[in-house]
Amino acid sequence: MAPLVRPLRRGGHRGLDEPGGRAHLPEMSAPIDETEFRRSLVADAPPADWPAHLRALWHDARGEWQAAHDLVNEGGSPAECRVHAYLHRREGDLANADYWYWRARVPADRGPLDVERDLLLRRFLAAGA
């Protein structure tokens, strides 16, 4: 059986023992594609080393809005802000969603929610999560 995730190495960093090196960043797993992402939905939880915005989409795909929201509630990165906006739109709170779209520096989406979620997932996976 093929693994559900593949290692994703963050390049450009040298180990502390290398000249001019910094601490080595740990490997982060990320699903290869949407199929593997969807297969992972049968697990009890998403891999802990996935970024918060991807774990939030995982919970959202399972209908776990609160768990998804808790992961991106601080909205530190543009990706987290973007997923936060999507989640508030799914909740029906358009004013709050619009604020998070603004924080993510993207126009507010008003298309079908499932299309928006799938588009976000594809973009994140294409970018290495």
Coordinates of C-alpha atoms in Angstrom, one line a residue:
M1 CA 0.0 0.0 0.0
A2 CA 1.4 3.4 -1.0
P3 CA 2.1 5.8 1.9
L4 CA -0.5 8.6 2.4
V5 CA 2.1 11.3 2.7
R6 CA 5.6 11.9 1.3
P7 CA 8.4 13.8 3.0
L8 CA 8.8 17.4 2.0
R9 CA 12.2 18.8 2.6
R10 CA 12.6 22.5 3.3
G11 CA 15.7 23.3 1.3
G12 CA 18.4 26.0 1.7
H13 CA 19.3 25.3 5.3
R14 CA 22.6 24.0 6.5
G15 CA 23.0 22.1 9.7
L16 CA 24.7 23.7 12.7
D17 CA 27.8 21.7 12.0
E18 CA 28.2 23.1 8.5
P19 CA 30.1 26.4 7.9
G20 CA 27.6 29.3 8.2
G21 CA 24.9 26.8 9.0
R22 CA 21.7 27.3 11.0
A23 CA 19.6 24.8 12.8
H24 CA 18.3 22.2 10.4
L25 CA 14.5 22.4 9.9
P26 CA 12.8 19.0 10.5
E27 CA 11.1 17.3 7.6
M28 CA 7.4 18.0 7.1
S29 CA 5.1 15.5 5.6
A30 CA 2.6 16.7 3.1
P31 CA 0.1 14.8 1.0
I32 CA 1.2 14.4 -2.6
D33 CA -2.2 15.2 -4.1
E34 CA -5.9 15.5 -3.4
T35 CA -6.4 11.8 -3.5
E36 CA -3.9 11.1 -0.7
F37 CA -5.4 14.0 1.3
R38 CA -8.8 12.5 1.0
R39 CA -7.5 9.0 1.9
S40 CA -6.1 10.5 5.0
L41 CA -9.5 11.6 6.2
V42 CA -10.2 8.1 7.7
A43 CA -7.4 8.7 10.3
D44 CA -8.2 9.9 13.8
A45 CA -6.3 13.1 13.2
P46 CA -4.2 14.8 10.5
P47 CA -0.4 14.4 10.8
A48 CA 0.8 16.8 13.4
D49 CA 3.6 18.1 11.2
W50 CA 1.2 19.4 8.5
P51 CA 1.0 23.2 8.6
A52 CA -2.0 24.5 10.5
H53 CA -3.9 25.7 7.4
L54 CA -3.7 22.2 5.8
R55 CA -4.8 20.5 9.1
A56 CA -7.7 23.0 9.3
L57 CA -8.8 22.0 5.8
W58 CA -8.6 18.4 6.8
H59 CA -10.9 19.0 9.8
D60 CA -13.3 21.0 7.6
A61 CA -13.5 18.2 5.1
R62 CA -14.7 16.0 8.0
G63 CA -17.3 18.5 9.1
E64 CA -15.3 19.5 12.2
W65 CA -15.6 23.3 11.9
Q66 CA -14.6 24.1 15.5
A67 CA -11.4 22.0 15.3
A68 CA -10.6 23.7 11.9
H69 CA -11.2 27.1 13.3
D70 CA -9.1 26.5 16.4
L71 CA -6.1 25.8 14.2
V72 CA -6.2 29.1 12.3
N73 CA -7.8 31.3 14.9
E74 CA -4.7 33.4 15.4
G75 CA -4.3 33.8 11.6
G76 CA -0.6 34.4 11.6
S77 CA 0.3 33.4 8.0
P78 CA -1.5 34.5 4.8
A79 CA -2.5 30.8 4.3
E80 CA -4.0 30.7 7.8
C81 CA -5.8 34.0 7.2
R82 CA -7.2 32.6 3.9
V83 CA -8.5 29.4 5.5
H84 CA -9.9 31.4 8.4
A85 CA -11.8 33.6 5.9
Y86 CA -13.2 30.5 4.2
L87 CA -14.3 29.0 7.5
H88 CA -16.2 32.1 8.6
R89 CA -17.9 32.2 5.2
R90 CA -18.9 28.5 5.7
E91 CA -20.2 29.5 9.1
G92 CA -22.3 32.3 7.5
D93 CA -20.4 35.2 9.2
L94 CA -19.6 37.2 6.0
A95 CA -18.5 40.3 7.9
N96 CA -15.9 38.3 9.8
A97 CA -15.0 36.4 6.6
D98 CA -14.4 39.6 4.8
Y99 CA -12.0 40.8 7.5
W100 CA -9.9 37.6 7.2
Y101 CA -9.9 37.9 3.4
W102 CA -8.6 41.4 3.9
R103 CA -5.9 40.1 6.3
A104 CA -5.0 37.4 3.6
R105 CA -4.8 40.2 1.0
V106 CA -7.2 38.5 -1.4
P107 CA -10.6 39.4 -2.7
A108 CA -13.5 37.9 -0.9
D109 CA -14.7 34.7 -2.5
R110 CA -18.5 34.4 -3.1
G111 CA -18.5 31.2 -5.1
P112 CA -19.6 27.8 -3.9
L113 CA -18.0 26.8 -0.6
D114 CA -16.8 23.4 -1.7
V115 CA -15.2 24.9 -4.8
E116 CA -13.3 27.4 -2.7
R117 CA -12.1 24.6 -0.3
D118 CA -11.0 22.4 -3.2
L119 CA -9.2 25.4 -4.8
L120 CA -7.4 26.2 -1.6
L121 CA -6.4 22.6 -1.1
R122 CA -5.0 22.4 -4.7
R123 CA -3.0 25.6 -4.3
F124 CA -1.5 24.6 -1.0
L125 CA -0.6 21.1 -2.3
A126 CA 0.9 22.7 -5.4
A127 CA 3.0 25.0 -3.2
G128 CA 4.2 22.1 -1.1
A129 CA 1.5 22.7 1.6

